[in-house]
PDB file of C-alpha atoms in Angstrom:
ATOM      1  CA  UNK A   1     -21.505 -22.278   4.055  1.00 45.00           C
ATOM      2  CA  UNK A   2     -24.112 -20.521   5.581  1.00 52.00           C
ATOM      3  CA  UNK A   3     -25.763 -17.455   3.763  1.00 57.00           C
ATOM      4  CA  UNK A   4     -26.673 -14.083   5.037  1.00 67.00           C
ATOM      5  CA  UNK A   5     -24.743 -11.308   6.895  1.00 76.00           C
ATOM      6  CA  UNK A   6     -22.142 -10.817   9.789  1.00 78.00           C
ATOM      7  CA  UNK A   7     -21.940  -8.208  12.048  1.00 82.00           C
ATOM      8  CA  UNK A   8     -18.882  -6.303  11.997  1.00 83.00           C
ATOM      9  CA  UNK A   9     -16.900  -4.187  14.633  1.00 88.00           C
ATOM     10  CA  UNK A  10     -14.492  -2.053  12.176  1.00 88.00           C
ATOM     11  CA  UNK A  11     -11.781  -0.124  14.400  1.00 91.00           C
ATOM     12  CA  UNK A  12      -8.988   2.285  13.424  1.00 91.00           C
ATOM     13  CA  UNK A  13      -5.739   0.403  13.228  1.00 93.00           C
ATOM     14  CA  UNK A  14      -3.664   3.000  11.535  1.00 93.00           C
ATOM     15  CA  UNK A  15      -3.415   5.991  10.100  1.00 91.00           C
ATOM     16  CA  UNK A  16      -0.924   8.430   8.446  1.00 93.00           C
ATOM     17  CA  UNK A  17      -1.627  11.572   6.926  1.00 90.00           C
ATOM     18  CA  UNK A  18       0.666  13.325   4.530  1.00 90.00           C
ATOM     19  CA  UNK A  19       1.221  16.490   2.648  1.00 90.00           C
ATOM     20  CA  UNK A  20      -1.240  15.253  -0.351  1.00 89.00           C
ATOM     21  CA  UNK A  21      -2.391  12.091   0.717  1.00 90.00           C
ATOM     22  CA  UNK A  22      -4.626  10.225   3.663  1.00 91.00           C
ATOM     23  CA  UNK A  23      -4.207   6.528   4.432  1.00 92.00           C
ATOM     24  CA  UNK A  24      -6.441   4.925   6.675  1.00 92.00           C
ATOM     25  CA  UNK A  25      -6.347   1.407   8.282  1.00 93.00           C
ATOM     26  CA  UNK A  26      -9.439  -0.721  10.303  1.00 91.00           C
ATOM     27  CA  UNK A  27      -9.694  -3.925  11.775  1.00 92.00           C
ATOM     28  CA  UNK A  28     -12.360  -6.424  12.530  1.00 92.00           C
ATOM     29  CA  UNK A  29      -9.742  -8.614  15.047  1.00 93.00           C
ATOM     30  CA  UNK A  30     -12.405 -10.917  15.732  1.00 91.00           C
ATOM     31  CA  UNK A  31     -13.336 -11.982  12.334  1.00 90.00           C
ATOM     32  CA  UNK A  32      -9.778 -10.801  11.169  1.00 93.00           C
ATOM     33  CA  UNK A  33     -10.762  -8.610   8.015  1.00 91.00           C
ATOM     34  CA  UNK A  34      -8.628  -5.626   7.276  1.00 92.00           C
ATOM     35  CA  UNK A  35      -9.291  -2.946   5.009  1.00 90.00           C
ATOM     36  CA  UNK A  36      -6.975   0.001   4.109  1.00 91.00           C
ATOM     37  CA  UNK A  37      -7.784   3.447   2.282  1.00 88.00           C
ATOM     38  CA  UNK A  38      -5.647   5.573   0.617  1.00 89.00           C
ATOM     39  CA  UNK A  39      -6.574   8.930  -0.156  1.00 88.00           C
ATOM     40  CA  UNK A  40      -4.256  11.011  -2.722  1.00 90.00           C
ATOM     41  CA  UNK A  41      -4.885  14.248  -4.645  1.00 89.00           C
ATOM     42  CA  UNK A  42      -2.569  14.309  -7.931  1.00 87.00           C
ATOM     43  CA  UNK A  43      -2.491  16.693 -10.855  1.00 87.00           C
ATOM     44  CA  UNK A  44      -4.388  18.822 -11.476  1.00 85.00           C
ATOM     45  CA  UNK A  45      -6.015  18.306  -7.858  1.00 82.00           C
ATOM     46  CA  UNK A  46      -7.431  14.910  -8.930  1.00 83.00           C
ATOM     47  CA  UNK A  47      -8.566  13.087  -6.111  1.00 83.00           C
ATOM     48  CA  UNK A  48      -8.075   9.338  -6.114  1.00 85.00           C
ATOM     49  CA  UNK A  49      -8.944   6.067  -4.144  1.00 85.00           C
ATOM     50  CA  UNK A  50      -7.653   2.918  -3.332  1.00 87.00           C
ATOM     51  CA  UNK A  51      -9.212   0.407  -1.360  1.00 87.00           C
ATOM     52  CA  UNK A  52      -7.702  -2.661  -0.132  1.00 89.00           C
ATOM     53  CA  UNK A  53      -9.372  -5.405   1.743  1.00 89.00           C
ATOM     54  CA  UNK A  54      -8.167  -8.709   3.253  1.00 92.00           C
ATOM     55  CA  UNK A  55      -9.301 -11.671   5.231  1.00 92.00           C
ATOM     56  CA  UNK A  56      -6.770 -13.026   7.449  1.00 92.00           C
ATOM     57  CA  UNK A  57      -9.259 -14.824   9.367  1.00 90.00           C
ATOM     58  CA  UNK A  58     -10.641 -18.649   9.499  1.00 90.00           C
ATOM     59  CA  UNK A  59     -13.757 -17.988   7.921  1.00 85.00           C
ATOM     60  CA  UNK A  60     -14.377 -17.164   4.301  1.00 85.00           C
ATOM     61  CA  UNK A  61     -16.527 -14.509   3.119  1.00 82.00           C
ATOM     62  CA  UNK A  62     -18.422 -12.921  -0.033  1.00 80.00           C
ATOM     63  CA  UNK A  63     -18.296  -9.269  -0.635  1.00 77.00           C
ATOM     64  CA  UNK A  64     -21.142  -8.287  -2.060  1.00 74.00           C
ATOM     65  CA  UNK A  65     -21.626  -4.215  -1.565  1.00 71.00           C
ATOM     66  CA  UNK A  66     -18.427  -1.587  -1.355  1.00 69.00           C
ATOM     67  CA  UNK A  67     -18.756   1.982  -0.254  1.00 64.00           C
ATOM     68  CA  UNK A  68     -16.727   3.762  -3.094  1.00 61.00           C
ATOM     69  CA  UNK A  69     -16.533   6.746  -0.724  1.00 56.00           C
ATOM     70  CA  UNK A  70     -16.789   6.347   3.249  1.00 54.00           C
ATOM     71  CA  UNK A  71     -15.395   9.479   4.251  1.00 55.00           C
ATOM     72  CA  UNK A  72     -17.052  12.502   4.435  1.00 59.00           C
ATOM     73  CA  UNK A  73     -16.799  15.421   0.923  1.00 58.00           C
ATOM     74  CA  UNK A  74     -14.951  18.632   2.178  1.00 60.00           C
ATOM     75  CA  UNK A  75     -17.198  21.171   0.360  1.00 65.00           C
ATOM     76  CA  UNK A  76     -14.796  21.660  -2.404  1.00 63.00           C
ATOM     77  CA  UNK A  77     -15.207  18.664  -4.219  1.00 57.00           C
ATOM     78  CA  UNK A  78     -18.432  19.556  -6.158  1.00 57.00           C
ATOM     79  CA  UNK A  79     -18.127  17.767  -8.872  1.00 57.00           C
ATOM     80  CA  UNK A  80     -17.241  13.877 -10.019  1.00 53.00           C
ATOM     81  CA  UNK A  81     -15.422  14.200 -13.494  1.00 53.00           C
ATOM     82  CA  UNK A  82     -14.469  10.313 -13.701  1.00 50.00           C
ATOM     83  CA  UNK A  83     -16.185   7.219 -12.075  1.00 49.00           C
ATOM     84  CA  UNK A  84     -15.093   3.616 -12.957  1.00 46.00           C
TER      85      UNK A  84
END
């Protein structure tokens, strides 16, 4: 397998945006990854995220960095209270 990185060409598939919560699909159709993020604020306004990511393509791949947070902060959030 060779080593080193591929160029990706991420695209908004989907999207759907509810009353407390923000889910957001792209697409790399060409090397056929997929990654979905769901938003959700909970009690006590806790804000959450979930990250899904799959290969559907021919080719295999090694994920080795993950933005935890790709979107940008509203102002509001000015503090982290739990990272894991």
């Amino acid at each position: 397998n060779p080593v080193g990185e591929v160029a990706t060409d991420f695209r908004v598939s989907n999207w759907h945006a509810g009353e407390r919560d923000v889910r957001i699909s792209w697409a790399d159709e060409t090397l056929g990854i997929h990654v979905v993020q769901h938003w959700r604020i909970g009690a006590g306004d806790v804000v959450t995220v979930r990250c899904d990511i799959a290969n559907r393509g021919e080719s295999s791949f090694t994920l080795t960095d993950h933005p935890t947070l790709v979107l940008p902060i509203p102002p509001r959030f000015t503090r982290l209270t739990t990272f894991s």
